[in-house]
Coordinates of C-alpha atoms in Angstrom, one line a residue:
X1 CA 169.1 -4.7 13.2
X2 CA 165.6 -6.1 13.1
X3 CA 161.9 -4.3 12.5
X4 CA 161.4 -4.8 15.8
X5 CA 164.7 -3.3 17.1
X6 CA 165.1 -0.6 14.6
X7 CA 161.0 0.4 15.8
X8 CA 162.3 0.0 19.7
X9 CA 165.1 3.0 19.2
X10 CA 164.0 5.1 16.4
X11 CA 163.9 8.7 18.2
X12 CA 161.0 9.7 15.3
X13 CA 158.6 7.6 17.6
X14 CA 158.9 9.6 20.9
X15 CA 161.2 12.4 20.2
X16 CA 163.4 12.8 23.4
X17 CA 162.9 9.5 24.8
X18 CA 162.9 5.9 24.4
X19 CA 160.2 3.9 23.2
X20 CA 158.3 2.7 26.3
X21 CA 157.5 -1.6 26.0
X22 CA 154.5 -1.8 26.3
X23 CA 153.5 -5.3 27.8
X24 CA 150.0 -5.8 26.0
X25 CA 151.1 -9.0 23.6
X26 CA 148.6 -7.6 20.6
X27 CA 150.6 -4.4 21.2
X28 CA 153.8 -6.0 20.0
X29 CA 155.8 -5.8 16.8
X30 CA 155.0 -9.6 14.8
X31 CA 158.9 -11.2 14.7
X32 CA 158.4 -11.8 10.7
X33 CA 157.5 -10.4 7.7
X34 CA 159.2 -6.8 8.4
X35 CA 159.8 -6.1 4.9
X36 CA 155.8 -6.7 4.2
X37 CA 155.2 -3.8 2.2
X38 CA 157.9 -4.7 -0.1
X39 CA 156.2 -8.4 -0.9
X40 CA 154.4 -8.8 -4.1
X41 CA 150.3 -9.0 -4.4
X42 CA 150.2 -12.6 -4.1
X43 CA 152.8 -13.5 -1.6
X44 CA 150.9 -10.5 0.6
X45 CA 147.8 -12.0 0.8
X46 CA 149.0 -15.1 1.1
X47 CA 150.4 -13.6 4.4
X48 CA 148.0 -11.9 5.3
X49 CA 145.1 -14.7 5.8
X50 CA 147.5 -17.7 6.7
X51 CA 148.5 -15.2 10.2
X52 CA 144.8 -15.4 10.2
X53 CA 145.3 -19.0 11.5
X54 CA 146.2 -18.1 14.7
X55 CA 143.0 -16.6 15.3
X56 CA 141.8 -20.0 14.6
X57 CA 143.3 -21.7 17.2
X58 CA 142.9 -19.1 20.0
X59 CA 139.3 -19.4 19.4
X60 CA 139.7 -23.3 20.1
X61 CA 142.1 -23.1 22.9
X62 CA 139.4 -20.8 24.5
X63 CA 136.7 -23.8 24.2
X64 CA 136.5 -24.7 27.5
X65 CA 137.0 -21.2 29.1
X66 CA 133.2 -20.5 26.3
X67 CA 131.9 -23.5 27.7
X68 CA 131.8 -22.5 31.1
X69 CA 130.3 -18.9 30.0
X70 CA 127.9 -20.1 28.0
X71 CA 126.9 -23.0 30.8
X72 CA 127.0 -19.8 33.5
X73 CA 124.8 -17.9 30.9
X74 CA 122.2 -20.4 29.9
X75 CA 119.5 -21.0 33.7
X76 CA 119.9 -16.4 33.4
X77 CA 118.4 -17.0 29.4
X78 CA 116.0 -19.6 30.2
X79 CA 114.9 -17.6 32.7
X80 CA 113.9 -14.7 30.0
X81 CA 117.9 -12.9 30.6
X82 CA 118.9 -10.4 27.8
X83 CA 122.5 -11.0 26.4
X84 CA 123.9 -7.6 26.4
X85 CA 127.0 -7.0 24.3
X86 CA 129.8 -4.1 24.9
X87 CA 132.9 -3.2 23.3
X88 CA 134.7 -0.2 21.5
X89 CA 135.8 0.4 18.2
X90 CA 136.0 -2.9 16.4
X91 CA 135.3 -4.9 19.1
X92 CA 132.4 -2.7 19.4
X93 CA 131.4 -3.0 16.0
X94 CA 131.4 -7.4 15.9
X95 CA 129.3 -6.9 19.4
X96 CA 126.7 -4.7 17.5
X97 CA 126.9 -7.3 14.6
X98 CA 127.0 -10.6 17.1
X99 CA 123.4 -9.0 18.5
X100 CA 121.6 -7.9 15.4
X101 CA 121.7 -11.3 13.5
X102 CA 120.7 -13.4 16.4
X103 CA 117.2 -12.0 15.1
X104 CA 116.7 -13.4 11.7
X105 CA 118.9 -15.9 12.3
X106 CA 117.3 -17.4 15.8
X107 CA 114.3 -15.3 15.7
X108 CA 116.1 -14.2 19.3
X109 CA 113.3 -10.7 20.6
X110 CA 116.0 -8.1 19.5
X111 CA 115.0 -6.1 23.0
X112 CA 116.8 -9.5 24.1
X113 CA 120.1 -8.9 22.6
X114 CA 121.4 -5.1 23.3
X115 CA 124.7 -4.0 21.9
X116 CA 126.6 -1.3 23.5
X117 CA 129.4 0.4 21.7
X118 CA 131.5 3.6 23.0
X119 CA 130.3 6.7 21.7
X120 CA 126.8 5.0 20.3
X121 CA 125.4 4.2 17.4
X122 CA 127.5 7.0 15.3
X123 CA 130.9 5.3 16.3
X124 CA 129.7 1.8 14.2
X125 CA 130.7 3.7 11.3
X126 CA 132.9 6.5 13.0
X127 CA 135.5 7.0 15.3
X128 CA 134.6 8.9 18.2
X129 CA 137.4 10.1 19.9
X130 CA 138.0 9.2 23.3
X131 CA 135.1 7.4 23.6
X132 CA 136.5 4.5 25.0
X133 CA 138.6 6.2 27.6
X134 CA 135.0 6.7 29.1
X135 CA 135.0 4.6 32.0
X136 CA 132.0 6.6 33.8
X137 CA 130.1 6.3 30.0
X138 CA 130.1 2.7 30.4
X139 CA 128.3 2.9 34.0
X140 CA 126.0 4.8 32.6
X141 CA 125.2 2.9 29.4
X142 CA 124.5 -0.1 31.0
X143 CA 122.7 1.1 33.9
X144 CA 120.5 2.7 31.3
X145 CA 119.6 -0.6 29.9
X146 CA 118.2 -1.5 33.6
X147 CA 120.2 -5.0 33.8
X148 CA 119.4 -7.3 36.2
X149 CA 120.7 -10.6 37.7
X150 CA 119.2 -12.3 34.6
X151 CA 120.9 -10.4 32.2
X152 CA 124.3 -11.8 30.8
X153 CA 126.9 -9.2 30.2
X154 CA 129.7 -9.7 27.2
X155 CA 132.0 -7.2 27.5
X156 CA 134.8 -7.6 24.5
X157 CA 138.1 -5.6 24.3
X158 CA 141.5 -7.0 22.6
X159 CA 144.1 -5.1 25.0
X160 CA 141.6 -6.4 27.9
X161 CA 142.4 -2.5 29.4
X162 CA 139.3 -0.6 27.8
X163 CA 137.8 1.8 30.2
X164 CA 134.6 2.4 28.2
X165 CA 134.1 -1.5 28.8
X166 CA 135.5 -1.9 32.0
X167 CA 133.0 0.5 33.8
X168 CA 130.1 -1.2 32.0
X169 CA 131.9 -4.4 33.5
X170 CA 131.3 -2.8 37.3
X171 CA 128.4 -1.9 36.4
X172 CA 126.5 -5.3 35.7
X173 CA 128.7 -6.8 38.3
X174 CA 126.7 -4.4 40.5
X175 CA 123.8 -5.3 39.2
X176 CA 124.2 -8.8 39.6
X177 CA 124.4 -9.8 36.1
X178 CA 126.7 -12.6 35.1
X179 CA 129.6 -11.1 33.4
X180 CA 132.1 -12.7 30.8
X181 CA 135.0 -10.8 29.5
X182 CA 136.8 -11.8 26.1
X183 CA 140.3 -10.2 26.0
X184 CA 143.2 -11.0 23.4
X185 CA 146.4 -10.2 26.3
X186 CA 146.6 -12.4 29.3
X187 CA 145.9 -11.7 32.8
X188 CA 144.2 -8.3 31.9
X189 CA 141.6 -6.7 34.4
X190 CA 138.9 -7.5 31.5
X191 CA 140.1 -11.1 32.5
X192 CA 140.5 -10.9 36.2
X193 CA 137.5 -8.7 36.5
X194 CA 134.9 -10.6 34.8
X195 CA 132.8 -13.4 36.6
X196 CA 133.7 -15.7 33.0
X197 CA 136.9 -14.3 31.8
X198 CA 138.5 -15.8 28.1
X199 CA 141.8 -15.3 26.4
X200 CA 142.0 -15.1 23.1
X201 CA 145.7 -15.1 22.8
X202 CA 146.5 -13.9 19.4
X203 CA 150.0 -12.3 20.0
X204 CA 151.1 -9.9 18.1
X205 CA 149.6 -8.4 14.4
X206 CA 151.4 -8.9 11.2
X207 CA 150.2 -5.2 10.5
X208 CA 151.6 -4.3 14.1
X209 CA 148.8 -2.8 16.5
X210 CA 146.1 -3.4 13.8
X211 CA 143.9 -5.7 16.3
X212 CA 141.2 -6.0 13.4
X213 CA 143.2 -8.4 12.4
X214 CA 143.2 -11.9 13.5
X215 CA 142.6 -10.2 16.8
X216 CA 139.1 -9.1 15.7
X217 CA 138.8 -12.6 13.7
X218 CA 139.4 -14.7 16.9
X219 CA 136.6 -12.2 18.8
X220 CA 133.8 -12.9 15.8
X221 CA 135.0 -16.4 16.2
X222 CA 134.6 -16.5 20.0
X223 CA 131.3 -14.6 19.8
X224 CA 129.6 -16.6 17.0
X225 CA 130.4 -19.7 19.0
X226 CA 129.7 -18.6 22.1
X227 CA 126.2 -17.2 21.4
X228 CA 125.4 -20.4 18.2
X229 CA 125.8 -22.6 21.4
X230 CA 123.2 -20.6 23.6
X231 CA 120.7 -20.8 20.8
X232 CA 121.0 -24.5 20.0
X233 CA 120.6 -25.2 23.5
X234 CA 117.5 -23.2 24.0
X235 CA 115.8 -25.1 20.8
X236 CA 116.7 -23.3 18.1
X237 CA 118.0 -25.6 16.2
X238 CA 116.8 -29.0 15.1
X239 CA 119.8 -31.9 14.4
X240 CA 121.7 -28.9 12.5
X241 CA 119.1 -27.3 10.6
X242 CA 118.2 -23.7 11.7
X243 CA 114.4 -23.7 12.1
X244 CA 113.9 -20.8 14.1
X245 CA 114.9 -18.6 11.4
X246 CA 112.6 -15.1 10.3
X247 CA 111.9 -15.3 6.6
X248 CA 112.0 -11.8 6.2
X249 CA 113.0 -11.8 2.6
X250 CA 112.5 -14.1 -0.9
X251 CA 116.2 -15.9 -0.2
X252 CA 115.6 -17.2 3.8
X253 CA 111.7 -17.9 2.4
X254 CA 113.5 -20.2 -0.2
X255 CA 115.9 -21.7 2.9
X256 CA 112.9 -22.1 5.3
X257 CA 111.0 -24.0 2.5
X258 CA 114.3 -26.2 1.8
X259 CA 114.4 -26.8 5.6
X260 CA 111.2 -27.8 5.8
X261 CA 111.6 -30.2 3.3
X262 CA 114.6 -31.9 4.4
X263 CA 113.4 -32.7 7.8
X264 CA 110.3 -34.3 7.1
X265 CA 111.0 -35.6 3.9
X266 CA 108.0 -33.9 2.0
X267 CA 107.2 -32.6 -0.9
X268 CA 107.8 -29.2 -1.6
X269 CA 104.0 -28.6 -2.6
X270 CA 103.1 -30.2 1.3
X271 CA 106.2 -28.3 2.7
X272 CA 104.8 -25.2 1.2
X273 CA 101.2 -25.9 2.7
X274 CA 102.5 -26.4 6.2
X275 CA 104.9 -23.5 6.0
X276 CA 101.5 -21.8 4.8
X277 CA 99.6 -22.8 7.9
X278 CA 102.8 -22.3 10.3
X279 CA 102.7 -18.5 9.4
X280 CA 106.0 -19.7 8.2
X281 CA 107.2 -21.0 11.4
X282 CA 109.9 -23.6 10.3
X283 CA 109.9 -25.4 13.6
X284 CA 106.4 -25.5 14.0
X285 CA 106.2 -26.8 10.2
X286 CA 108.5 -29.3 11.0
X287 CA 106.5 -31.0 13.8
X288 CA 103.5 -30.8 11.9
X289 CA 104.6 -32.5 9.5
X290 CA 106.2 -34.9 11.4
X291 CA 103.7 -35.6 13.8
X292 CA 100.1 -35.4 11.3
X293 CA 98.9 -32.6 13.3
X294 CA 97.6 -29.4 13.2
X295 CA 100.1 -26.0 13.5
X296 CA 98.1 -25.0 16.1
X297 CA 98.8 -28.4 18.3
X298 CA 102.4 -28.4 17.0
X299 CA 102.4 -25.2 18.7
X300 CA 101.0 -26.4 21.6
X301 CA 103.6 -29.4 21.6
X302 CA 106.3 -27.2 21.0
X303 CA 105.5 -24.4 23.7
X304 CA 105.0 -27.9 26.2
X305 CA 108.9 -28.8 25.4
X306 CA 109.6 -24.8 25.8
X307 CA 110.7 -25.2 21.9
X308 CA 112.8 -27.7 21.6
X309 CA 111.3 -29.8 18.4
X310 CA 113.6 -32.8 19.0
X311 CA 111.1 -33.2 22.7
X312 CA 108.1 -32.1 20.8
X313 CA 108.6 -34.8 18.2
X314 CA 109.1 -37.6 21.5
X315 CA 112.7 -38.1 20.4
X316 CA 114.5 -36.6 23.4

């Protein structure tokens, strides 16, 4: 008899009735490895991260499906939209994470970027029970943030069933917010109810049911992409060189001086200068440098190619 079999019959589970199947693919007992607390260290881990693989390539075969979100999503940003995040449990927790480093990382206005998680902030380093059974909670959360048609709603789940996220879902739908659902089980309501809906289609766990596994791993993948892609096509990047970043601390100001230095070509003493004048503005540094001007008329250039450098610089 298998793992799966013997975990399908065993009267310990439910005593005085079957097991009930439950359809949810991430739900599922993984087919291998059922003797995986017998392996030794090394053959464990090696385990362990090659399953993470998979989360790999449900994050590419979703490509397309994050294309069309992110296309959806981009006119609502330009247009001064807030990405607002919403999930439960881990989920929750990579949607709090997703937000918070868009900031020093794309110096994105963290009012722009709200992450909702079931049962608030105490549940990023706690379970709350029940919390994301809440469907009404999730109304109520996101009507709280006031979202409008602007707004782009990300609401991230792995069964794709999550009532917590599903009422924030109706919610923005109501509002008229665009609305993309990322879901780990195919056709889910997170899927069929959301305006941008993509499968990340993991299949089961090796630990069974542990979807911070390469469930969670394909949803940080998905997420990063997804929200990397908005930012470089709002200008914050240059070629591949992050120069909107905040240099909030002695490392980024050594990675902002770097920067500086390798798109222009200068000096460190003249990167330093401009950097100096740019009130350490990278981009703003950049076409300064670049262009023999002034950081207030690279400013001005910049804000004149709403912050794309590459226009600024006349190479568009």
């Amino acid at each position: 008899m298998t793992h799966a079999d013997a975990s399908s019959t065993d009267p310990s589970a439910h005593p005085g009735r079957p097991a009930a199947a439950d359809p949810r693919r991430t739900e599922g007992v993984h087919p291998d490895h059922a003797d995986l607390d017998r392996l030794p260290l090394g053959e464990l881990l090696d385990v362990l991260t090659g399953d993470q693989l998979g989360a790999v390539q449900a994050a590419q075969a979703a490509a397309p499906a994050l294309a069309r979100a992110a296309a959806a999503a981009l006119p609502r940003l330009q247009r001064g939209g807030r990405l607002l995040y919403v999930g439960a449990g881990t989920s929750g927790r990579l949607c709090v994470l997703d937000a918070t480093e868009l900031t020093p990382t794309f110096s994105w206005p963290p009012e722009r970027a709200v992450p909702l998680i079931a049962g608030g902030e105490r549940a990023i380093r706690s379970a709350v029970e029940g919390a994301e059974d809440d469907r009404a909670a999730g109304e109520r959360d996101v009507q709280t943030t006031r979202i409008g048609p602007d707004d782009v709603l990300i609401g991230v789940a792995a069964s794709g069933t999550t009532p917590y996220v599903l009422g924030a879902l109706r919610a923005a739908r109501q509002a008229g917010a665009l609305t993309v659902g990322l879901s780990n089980n195919p056709d889910t309501p997170l899927l069929r109810e959301a305006e941008c809906g993509v499968l990340l289609d993991t299949g089961p766990e090796i630990i069974s049911g542990s979807t911070r596994l390469k469930a969670g791993t394909a949803q940080k993948i998905a997420l990063n992409s997804f929200s990397s892609a908005l930012m470089v096509q709002l200008g914050k990047v240059y070629g591949n060189l992050m120069v909107d970043l905040r240099a909030s601390n002695e490392k980024l100001e050594g990675r902002a001086l770097r920067l500086v230095m390798h798109a222009t070509g200068a000096g460190e003493a003249d990167a330093r200068a401009a950097l100096l004048g740019a009130s350490g503005q990278v981009k703003v540094a950049v076409v300064a440098l670049r262009l023999g001007v002034s950081a207030a008329e690279a400013t001005r250039r910049l804000d004149a190619a709403h912050g794309h450098a590459r226009a600024a610089l006349g190479e568009a």
